[in-house]
Protein backbone atom coordinates (compact mmCIF):
# COMPACT_ATOMS: atom_id res chain seq x y z
CA UNK A 1 0.00 0.00 0.00
CA UNK A 2 1.12 3.52 -0.74
CA UNK A 3 -0.17 7.00 -0.06
CA UNK A 4 -0.15 9.62 -2.77
CA UNK A 5 -1.14 13.26 -2.89
CA UNK A 6 -1.33 15.61 -5.85
CA UNK A 7 -1.60 19.37 -5.39
CA UNK A 8 -2.37 21.68 -8.28
CA UNK A 9 -2.44 25.50 -8.37
CA UNK A 10 -3.16 27.93 -11.17
CA UNK A 11 -2.35 31.62 -11.12
CA UNK A 12 -3.19 33.51 -14.29
CA UNK A 13 -1.54 31.63 -17.16
CA UNK A 14 0.86 29.65 -14.95
CA UNK A 15 0.45 26.35 -13.13
CA UNK A 16 2.34 24.45 -10.46
CA UNK A 17 1.79 20.80 -9.61
CA UNK A 18 3.31 18.56 -6.96
CA UNK A 19 2.92 14.85 -6.35
CA UNK A 20 4.26 13.04 -3.33
CA UNK A 21 4.13 9.28 -2.84
CA UNK A 22 5.20 7.35 0.23
CA UNK A 23 5.18 3.62 0.78
CA UNK A 24 6.02 1.68 3.91
CA UNK A 25 9.53 0.20 3.68
CA UNK A 26 10.06 1.69 0.20
CA UNK A 27 10.42 5.35 1.13
CA UNK A 28 9.09 8.37 -0.70
CA UNK A 29 9.31 10.22 -3.96
CA UNK A 30 8.25 13.65 -5.10
CA UNK A 31 7.63 15.12 -8.52
CA UNK A 32 6.99 18.74 -9.40
CA UNK A 33 5.95 20.38 -12.63
CA UNK A 34 5.55 24.03 -13.45
CA UNK A 35 4.66 25.75 -16.65
CA UNK A 36 2.12 27.69 -18.66
CA UNK A 37 -1.52 27.24 -19.64
CA UNK A 38 -2.28 27.96 -23.28
CA UNK A 39 -4.82 27.04 -25.96
CA UNK A 40 -3.43 23.48 -26.18
CA UNK A 41 -3.55 22.95 -22.41
CA UNK A 42 -0.45 22.60 -20.26
CA UNK A 43 2.96 23.60 -21.53
CA UNK A 44 5.57 22.44 -18.99
CA UNK A 45 8.68 24.53 -18.40
CA UNK A 46 10.37 22.48 -15.68
CA UNK A 47 9.95 18.99 -14.25
CA UNK A 48 11.75 17.63 -11.19
CA UNK A 49 11.78 14.02 -10.01
CA UNK A 50 13.18 13.18 -6.57
CA UNK A 51 13.46 9.53 -5.54
CA UNK A 52 15.20 8.91 -2.25
CA UNK A 53 18.33 11.11 -2.38
CA UNK A 54 18.50 11.32 -6.20
CA UNK A 55 17.16 14.42 -7.89
CA UNK A 56 16.77 14.76 -11.64
CA UNK A 57 15.21 17.57 -13.59
CA UNK A 58 14.40 18.63 -17.11
CA UNK A 59 13.96 22.10 -18.59
CA UNK A 60 11.62 22.50 -21.56
CA UNK A 61 13.18 24.87 -24.11
CA UNK A 62 10.19 25.62 -26.34
CA UNK A 63 12.14 28.17 -28.41
CA UNK A 64 14.47 25.40 -29.65
CA UNK A 65 11.96 22.53 -29.17
CA UNK A 66 14.26 20.53 -26.94
CA UNK A 67 14.48 19.24 -23.40
CA UNK A 68 17.62 19.87 -21.33
CA UNK A 69 18.38 17.30 -18.61
CA UNK A 70 20.13 17.55 -15.23
CA UNK A 71 22.27 15.55 -14.64
CA UNK A 72 23.45 16.17 -18.17
CA UNK A 73 22.36 13.86 -20.97
CA UNK A 74 21.88 14.54 -24.68
CA UNK A 75 18.91 16.89 -25.27
CA UNK A 76 15.63 15.36 -26.48
CA UNK A 77 13.47 16.82 -29.24
CA UNK A 78 10.02 17.93 -28.06
CA UNK A 79 6.97 19.15 -29.91
CA UNK A 80 3.56 20.66 -29.28
CA UNK A 81 1.65 18.72 -26.64
CA UNK A 82 4.69 17.16 -24.96
CA UNK A 83 4.08 16.70 -21.24
CA UNK A 84 6.15 15.58 -18.28
CA UNK A 85 5.38 12.59 -16.06
CA UNK A 86 3.23 14.70 -13.74
CA UNK A 87 1.58 17.20 -16.06
CA UNK A 88 0.50 14.32 -18.32
CA UNK A 89 -2.22 13.37 -15.82
CA UNK A 90 -3.53 16.94 -15.64
CA UNK A 91 -3.44 17.28 -19.44
CA UNK A 92 -5.26 13.94 -19.75
CA UNK A 93 -7.93 15.19 -17.32
CA UNK A 94 -8.41 18.36 -19.39
CA UNK A 95 -8.69 16.33 -22.60
CA UNK A 96 -11.27 13.94 -21.10
CA UNK A 97 -13.26 16.90 -19.76
CA UNK A 98 -13.22 18.81 -23.07
CA UNK A 99 -13.69 15.89 -25.49
CA UNK A 100 -16.43 13.45 -24.39
CA UNK A 101 -15.62 11.12 -27.32
CA UNK A 102 -12.33 10.23 -25.59
CA UNK A 103 -14.25 8.64 -22.67
CA UNK A 104 -15.62 5.75 -24.73
CA UNK A 105 -14.40 2.26 -23.82
CA UNK A 106 -11.53 1.20 -26.06
CA UNK A 107 -10.44 4.74 -26.95
CA UNK A 108 -6.67 5.27 -27.10
CA UNK A 109 -5.25 8.62 -26.03
CA UNK A 110 -1.61 9.26 -27.01
CA UNK A 111 0.46 11.91 -25.23
CA UNK A 112 4.24 12.41 -25.73
CA UNK A 113 5.62 12.25 -22.19
CA UNK A 114 9.04 13.31 -20.99
CA UNK A 115 10.61 11.83 -17.90
CA UNK A 116 13.83 12.90 -16.25
CA UNK A 117 15.81 10.77 -18.75
CA UNK A 118 13.89 10.27 -22.01
CA UNK A 119 10.79 10.93 -24.10
CA UNK A 120 8.16 8.21 -24.63
CA UNK A 121 4.72 8.09 -26.23
CA UNK A 122 2.34 7.27 -23.40
CA UNK A 123 -0.81 5.57 -24.64
CA UNK A 124 -3.82 5.45 -22.33
CA UNK A 125 -6.62 3.01 -23.16
CA UNK A 126 -10.08 3.68 -21.68
CA UNK A 127 -11.31 0.47 -20.03
CA UNK A 128 -14.68 1.72 -18.76
CA UNK A 129 -16.50 2.92 -15.68
CA UNK A 130 -15.69 1.46 -12.26
CA UNK A 131 -16.67 2.31 -8.69
CA UNK A 132 -13.67 2.37 -6.33
CA UNK A 133 -13.52 2.55 -2.56
CA UNK A 134 -11.63 5.56 -1.22
CA UNK A 135 -11.46 6.94 2.34
CA UNK A 136 -14.45 9.20 1.54
CA UNK A 137 -16.59 6.23 0.36
CA UNK A 138 -17.58 4.77 -3.00
CA UNK A 139 -16.40 6.87 -5.95
CA UNK A 140 -17.55 6.44 -9.56
CA UNK A 141 -14.49 6.58 -11.83
CA UNK A 142 -13.32 5.98 -15.36
CA UNK A 143 -10.54 3.37 -15.47
CA UNK A 144 -7.65 3.75 -17.91
CA UNK A 145 -4.67 1.51 -18.56
CA UNK A 146 -1.34 2.87 -19.75
CA UNK A 147 0.10 0.52 -22.34
CA UNK A 148 3.40 -1.01 -21.37
CA UNK A 149 6.52 0.57 -22.82
CA UNK A 150 9.85 -1.08 -23.53
CA UNK A 151 11.54 -1.68 -20.19
CA UNK A 152 8.32 -1.48 -18.12
CA UNK A 153 7.90 -4.33 -15.69
CA UNK A 154 4.60 -3.37 -14.07
CA UNK A 155 1.11 -2.58 -15.30
CA UNK A 156 0.00 1.05 -14.91
CA UNK A 157 -3.66 1.68 -14.12
CA UNK A 158 -5.34 5.02 -13.55
CA UNK A 159 -8.77 5.85 -12.15
CA UNK A 160 -10.08 9.35 -12.86
CA UNK A 161 -13.12 10.98 -11.27
CA UNK A 162 -15.78 12.47 -13.59
CA UNK A 163 -17.15 14.44 -10.61
CA UNK A 164 -13.73 16.08 -10.16
CA UNK A 165 -13.09 17.08 -13.80
CA UNK A 166 -11.43 13.71 -14.56
CA UNK A 167 -8.52 14.30 -12.20
CA UNK A 168 -6.87 11.16 -10.76
CA UNK A 169 -8.91 9.54 -8.01
PDB file of C-alpha atoms in Angstrom:
ATOM      1  CA  UNK A   1       0.000   0.000   0.000  1.00  0.00           C
ATOM      2  CA  UNK A   2       1.124   3.517  -0.736  1.00  0.00           C
ATOM      3  CA  UNK A   3      -0.167   7.003  -0.058  1.00  0.00           C
ATOM      4  CA  UNK A   4      -0.153   9.622  -2.770  1.00  0.00           C
ATOM      5  CA  UNK A   5      -1.138  13.262  -2.892  1.00  0.00           C
ATOM      6  CA  UNK A   6      -1.334  15.615  -5.852  1.00  0.00           C
ATOM      7  CA  UNK A   7      -1.597  19.368  -5.395  1.00  0.00           C
ATOM      8  CA  UNK A   8      -2.374  21.684  -8.277  1.00  0.00           C
ATOM      9  CA  UNK A   9      -2.439  25.495  -8.368  1.00  0.00           C
ATOM     10  CA  UNK A  10      -3.158  27.928 -11.169  1.00  0.00           C
ATOM     11  CA  UNK A  11      -2.349  31.624 -11.123  1.00  0.00           C
ATOM     12  CA  UNK A  12      -3.193  33.508 -14.290  1.00  0.00           C
ATOM     13  CA  UNK A  13      -1.537  31.625 -17.158  1.00  0.00           C
ATOM     14  CA  UNK A  14       0.864  29.650 -14.951  1.00  0.00           C
ATOM     15  CA  UNK A  15       0.449  26.351 -13.130  1.00  0.00           C
ATOM     16  CA  UNK A  16       2.338  24.450 -10.463  1.00  0.00           C
ATOM     17  CA  UNK A  17       1.791  20.801  -9.606  1.00  0.00           C
ATOM     18  CA  UNK A  18       3.311  18.561  -6.960  1.00  0.00           C
ATOM     19  CA  UNK A  19       2.916  14.849  -6.351  1.00  0.00           C
ATOM     20  CA  UNK A  20       4.263  13.038  -3.328  1.00  0.00           C
ATOM     21  CA  UNK A  21       4.126   9.284  -2.845  1.00  0.00           C
ATOM     22  CA  UNK A  22       5.197   7.355   0.228  1.00  0.00           C
ATOM     23  CA  UNK A  23       5.180   3.616   0.777  1.00  0.00           C
ATOM     24  CA  UNK A  24       6.017   1.684   3.912  1.00  0.00           C
ATOM     25  CA  UNK A  25       9.530   0.203   3.683  1.00  0.00           C
ATOM     26  CA  UNK A  26      10.057   1.692   0.204  1.00  0.00           C
ATOM     27  CA  UNK A  27      10.425   5.354   1.130  1.00  0.00           C
ATOM     28  CA  UNK A  28       9.095   8.366  -0.701  1.00  0.00           C
ATOM     29  CA  UNK A  29       9.308  10.225  -3.964  1.00  0.00           C
ATOM     30  CA  UNK A  30       8.247  13.651  -5.102  1.00  0.00           C
ATOM     31  CA  UNK A  31       7.627  15.120  -8.519  1.00  0.00           C
ATOM     32  CA  UNK A  32       6.985  18.740  -9.400  1.00  0.00           C
ATOM     33  CA  UNK A  33       5.950  20.383 -12.628  1.00  0.00           C
ATOM     34  CA  UNK A  34       5.548  24.031 -13.450  1.00  0.00           C
ATOM     35  CA  UNK A  35       4.656  25.754 -16.652  1.00  0.00           C
ATOM     36  CA  UNK A  36       2.115  27.686 -18.660  1.00  0.00           C
ATOM     37  CA  UNK A  37      -1.517  27.240 -19.636  1.00  0.00           C
ATOM     38  CA  UNK A  38      -2.284  27.963 -23.276  1.00  0.00           C
ATOM     39  CA  UNK A  39      -4.823  27.036 -25.957  1.00  0.00           C
ATOM     40  CA  UNK A  40      -3.429  23.477 -26.178  1.00  0.00           C
ATOM     41  CA  UNK A  41      -3.553  22.954 -22.411  1.00  0.00           C
ATOM     42  CA  UNK A  42      -0.455  22.598 -20.258  1.00  0.00           C
ATOM     43  CA  UNK A  43       2.964  23.604 -21.531  1.00  0.00           C
ATOM     44  CA  UNK A  44       5.567  22.445 -18.985  1.00  0.00           C
ATOM     45  CA  UNK A  45       8.678  24.530 -18.403  1.00  0.00           C
ATOM     46  CA  UNK A  46      10.373  22.478 -15.679  1.00  0.00           C
ATOM     47  CA  UNK A  47       9.945  18.994 -14.247  1.00  0.00           C
ATOM     48  CA  UNK A  48      11.750  17.630 -11.188  1.00  0.00           C
ATOM     49  CA  UNK A  49      11.782  14.021 -10.013  1.00  0.00           C
ATOM     50  CA  UNK A  50      13.179  13.175  -6.567  1.00  0.00           C
ATOM     51  CA  UNK A  51      13.462   9.535  -5.540  1.00  0.00           C
ATOM     52  CA  UNK A  52      15.204   8.907  -2.255  1.00  0.00           C
ATOM     53  CA  UNK A  53      18.327  11.114  -2.379  1.00  0.00           C
ATOM     54  CA  UNK A  54      18.498  11.317  -6.197  1.00  0.00           C
ATOM     55  CA  UNK A  55      17.164  14.423  -7.886  1.00  0.00           C
ATOM     56  CA  UNK A  56      16.767  14.762 -11.642  1.00  0.00           C
ATOM     57  CA  UNK A  57      15.210  17.573 -13.593  1.00  0.00           C
ATOM     58  CA  UNK A  58      14.399  18.629 -17.112  1.00  0.00           C
ATOM     59  CA  UNK A  59      13.964  22.097 -18.588  1.00  0.00           C
ATOM     60  CA  UNK A  60      11.622  22.504 -21.559  1.00  0.00           C
ATOM     61  CA  UNK A  61      13.176  24.870 -24.106  1.00  0.00           C
ATOM     62  CA  UNK A  62      10.187  25.623 -26.341  1.00  0.00           C
ATOM     63  CA  UNK A  63      12.141  28.169 -28.406  1.00  0.00           C
ATOM     64  CA  UNK A  64      14.467  25.402 -29.645  1.00  0.00           C
ATOM     65  CA  UNK A  65      11.959  22.530 -29.165  1.00  0.00           C
ATOM     66  CA  UNK A  66      14.258  20.530 -26.941  1.00  0.00           C
ATOM     67  CA  UNK A  67      14.484  19.243 -23.397  1.00  0.00           C
ATOM     68  CA  UNK A  68      17.621  19.866 -21.330  1.00  0.00           C
ATOM     69  CA  UNK A  69      18.383  17.297 -18.612  1.00  0.00           C
ATOM     70  CA  UNK A  70      20.133  17.551 -15.225  1.00  0.00           C
ATOM     71  CA  UNK A  71      22.275  15.555 -14.644  1.00  0.00           C
ATOM     72  CA  UNK A  72      23.446  16.173 -18.169  1.00  0.00           C
ATOM     73  CA  UNK A  73      22.358  13.857 -20.968  1.00  0.00           C
ATOM     74  CA  UNK A  74      21.882  14.542 -24.679  1.00  0.00           C
ATOM     75  CA  UNK A  75      18.910  16.890 -25.267  1.00  0.00           C
ATOM     76  CA  UNK A  76      15.626  15.356 -26.476  1.00  0.00           C
ATOM     77  CA  UNK A  77      13.474  16.823 -29.239  1.00  0.00           C
ATOM     78  CA  UNK A  78      10.019  17.927 -28.055  1.00  0.00           C
ATOM     79  CA  UNK A  79       6.966  19.146 -29.909  1.00  0.00           C
ATOM     80  CA  UNK A  80       3.560  20.659 -29.280  1.00  0.00           C
ATOM     81  CA  UNK A  81       1.650  18.722 -26.640  1.00  0.00           C
ATOM     82  CA  UNK A  82       4.687  17.157 -24.960  1.00  0.00           C
ATOM     83  CA  UNK A  83       4.076  16.704 -21.237  1.00  0.00           C
ATOM     84  CA  UNK A  84       6.150  15.579 -18.282  1.00  0.00           C
ATOM     85  CA  UNK A  85       5.382  12.588 -16.056  1.00  0.00           C
ATOM     86  CA  UNK A  86       3.232  14.696 -13.744  1.00  0.00           C
ATOM     87  CA  UNK A  87       1.578  17.198 -16.060  1.00  0.00           C
ATOM     88  CA  UNK A  88       0.501  14.317 -18.323  1.00  0.00           C
ATOM     89  CA  UNK A  89      -2.225  13.372 -15.822  1.00  0.00           C
ATOM     90  CA  UNK A  90      -3.525  16.944 -15.640  1.00  0.00           C
ATOM     91  CA  UNK A  91      -3.439  17.278 -19.438  1.00  0.00           C
ATOM     92  CA  UNK A  92      -5.255  13.941 -19.753  1.00  0.00           C
ATOM     93  CA  UNK A  93      -7.932  15.186 -17.325  1.00  0.00           C
ATOM     94  CA  UNK A  94      -8.412  18.361 -19.387  1.00  0.00           C
ATOM     95  CA  UNK A  95      -8.695  16.329 -22.601  1.00  0.00           C
ATOM     96  CA  UNK A  96     -11.267  13.945 -21.097  1.00  0.00           C
ATOM     97  CA  UNK A  97     -13.261  16.902 -19.760  1.00  0.00           C
ATOM     98  CA  UNK A  98     -13.223  18.811 -23.066  1.00  0.00           C
ATOM     99  CA  UNK A  99     -13.695  15.885 -25.486  1.00  0.00           C
ATOM    100  CA  UNK A 100     -16.431  13.447 -24.388  1.00  0.00           C
ATOM    101  CA  UNK A 101     -15.622  11.116 -27.317  1.00  0.00           C
ATOM    102  CA  UNK A 102     -12.334  10.227 -25.592  1.00  0.00           C
ATOM    103  CA  UNK A 103     -14.246   8.644 -22.675  1.00  0.00           C
ATOM    104  CA  UNK A 104     -15.624   5.748 -24.727  1.00  0.00           C
ATOM    105  CA  UNK A 105     -14.399   2.260 -23.822  1.00  0.00           C
ATOM    106  CA  UNK A 106     -11.530   1.197 -26.062  1.00  0.00           C
ATOM    107  CA  UNK A 107     -10.443   4.736 -26.954  1.00  0.00           C
ATOM    108  CA  UNK A 108      -6.668   5.267 -27.103  1.00  0.00           C
ATOM    109  CA  UNK A 109      -5.247   8.623 -26.028  1.00  0.00           C
ATOM    110  CA  UNK A 110      -1.614   9.260 -27.013  1.00  0.00           C
ATOM    111  CA  UNK A 111       0.460  11.908 -25.227  1.00  0.00           C
ATOM    112  CA  UNK A 112       4.237  12.409 -25.733  1.00  0.00           C
ATOM    113  CA  UNK A 113       5.620  12.250 -22.189  1.00  0.00           C
ATOM    114  CA  UNK A 114       9.037  13.309 -20.990  1.00  0.00           C
ATOM    115  CA  UNK A 115      10.609  11.826 -17.900  1.00  0.00           C
ATOM    116  CA  UNK A 116      13.827  12.896 -16.253  1.00  0.00           C
ATOM    117  CA  UNK A 117      15.805  10.774 -18.752  1.00  0.00           C
ATOM    118  CA  UNK A 118      13.892  10.273 -22.007  1.00  0.00           C
ATOM    119  CA  UNK A 119      10.788  10.926 -24.105  1.00  0.00           C
ATOM    120  CA  UNK A 120       8.156   8.210 -24.632  1.00  0.00           C
ATOM    121  CA  UNK A 121       4.721   8.095 -26.229  1.00  0.00           C
ATOM    122  CA  UNK A 122       2.341   7.269 -23.400  1.00  0.00           C
ATOM    123  CA  UNK A 123      -0.805   5.572 -24.637  1.00  0.00           C
ATOM    124  CA  UNK A 124      -3.817   5.450 -22.327  1.00  0.00           C
ATOM    125  CA  UNK A 125      -6.623   3.008 -23.155  1.00  0.00           C
ATOM    126  CA  UNK A 126     -10.081   3.683 -21.684  1.00  0.00           C
ATOM    127  CA  UNK A 127     -11.305   0.473 -20.029  1.00  0.00           C
ATOM    128  CA  UNK A 128     -14.683   1.716 -18.756  1.00  0.00           C
ATOM    129  CA  UNK A 129     -16.496   2.922 -15.676  1.00  0.00           C
ATOM    130  CA  UNK A 130     -15.692   1.460 -12.260  1.00  0.00           C
ATOM    131  CA  UNK A 131     -16.667   2.305  -8.688  1.00  0.00           C
ATOM    132  CA  UNK A 132     -13.673   2.368  -6.332  1.00  0.00           C
ATOM    133  CA  UNK A 133     -13.516   2.549  -2.563  1.00  0.00           C
ATOM    134  CA  UNK A 134     -11.632   5.557  -1.221  1.00  0.00           C
ATOM    135  CA  UNK A 135     -11.457   6.938   2.340  1.00  0.00           C
ATOM    136  CA  UNK A 136     -14.452   9.196   1.537  1.00  0.00           C
ATOM    137  CA  UNK A 137     -16.586   6.235   0.363  1.00  0.00           C
ATOM    138  CA  UNK A 138     -17.581   4.770  -3.001  1.00  0.00           C
ATOM    139  CA  UNK A 139     -16.403   6.871  -5.945  1.00  0.00           C
ATOM    140  CA  UNK A 140     -17.548   6.439  -9.562  1.00  0.00           C
ATOM    141  CA  UNK A 141     -14.492   6.575 -11.828  1.00  0.00           C
ATOM    142  CA  UNK A 142     -13.319   5.982 -15.360  1.00  0.00           C
ATOM    143  CA  UNK A 143     -10.538   3.373 -15.469  1.00  0.00           C
ATOM    144  CA  UNK A 144      -7.649   3.753 -17.910  1.00  0.00           C
ATOM    145  CA  UNK A 145      -4.672   1.512 -18.556  1.00  0.00           C
ATOM    146  CA  UNK A 146      -1.342   2.866 -19.755  1.00  0.00           C
ATOM    147  CA  UNK A 147       0.095   0.518 -22.337  1.00  0.00           C
ATOM    148  CA  UNK A 148       3.397  -1.008 -21.367  1.00  0.00           C
ATOM    149  CA  UNK A 149       6.523   0.572 -22.823  1.00  0.00           C
ATOM    150  CA  UNK A 150       9.850  -1.081 -23.529  1.00  0.00           C
ATOM    151  CA  UNK A 151      11.535  -1.682 -20.186  1.00  0.00           C
ATOM    152  CA  UNK A 152       8.319  -1.480 -18.120  1.00  0.00           C
ATOM    153  CA  UNK A 153       7.899  -4.328 -15.694  1.00  0.00           C
ATOM    154  CA  UNK A 154       4.597  -3.367 -14.068  1.00  0.00           C
ATOM    155  CA  UNK A 155       1.112  -2.578 -15.296  1.00  0.00           C
ATOM    156  CA  UNK A 156       0.002   1.048 -14.907  1.00  0.00           C
ATOM    157  CA  UNK A 157      -3.662   1.682 -14.120  1.00  0.00           C
ATOM    158  CA  UNK A 158      -5.344   5.023 -13.551  1.00  0.00           C
ATOM    159  CA  UNK A 159      -8.769   5.846 -12.145  1.00  0.00           C
ATOM    160  CA  UNK A 160     -10.081   9.352 -12.857  1.00  0.00           C
ATOM    161  CA  UNK A 161     -13.118  10.984 -11.273  1.00  0.00           C
ATOM    162  CA  UNK A 162     -15.776  12.471 -13.586  1.00  0.00           C
ATOM    163  CA  UNK A 163     -17.147  14.438 -10.609  1.00  0.00           C
ATOM    164  CA  UNK A 164     -13.729  16.078 -10.165  1.00  0.00           C
ATOM    165  CA  UNK A 165     -13.091  17.080 -13.797  1.00  0.00           C
ATOM    166  CA  UNK A 166     -11.434  13.711 -14.562  1.00  0.00           C
ATOM    167  CA  UNK A 167      -8.515  14.303 -12.199  1.00  0.00           C
ATOM    168  CA  UNK A 168      -6.866  11.163 -10.762  1.00  0.00           C
ATOM    169  CA  UNK A 169      -8.910   9.543  -8.011  1.00  0.00           C
TER     170      UNK A 169
END
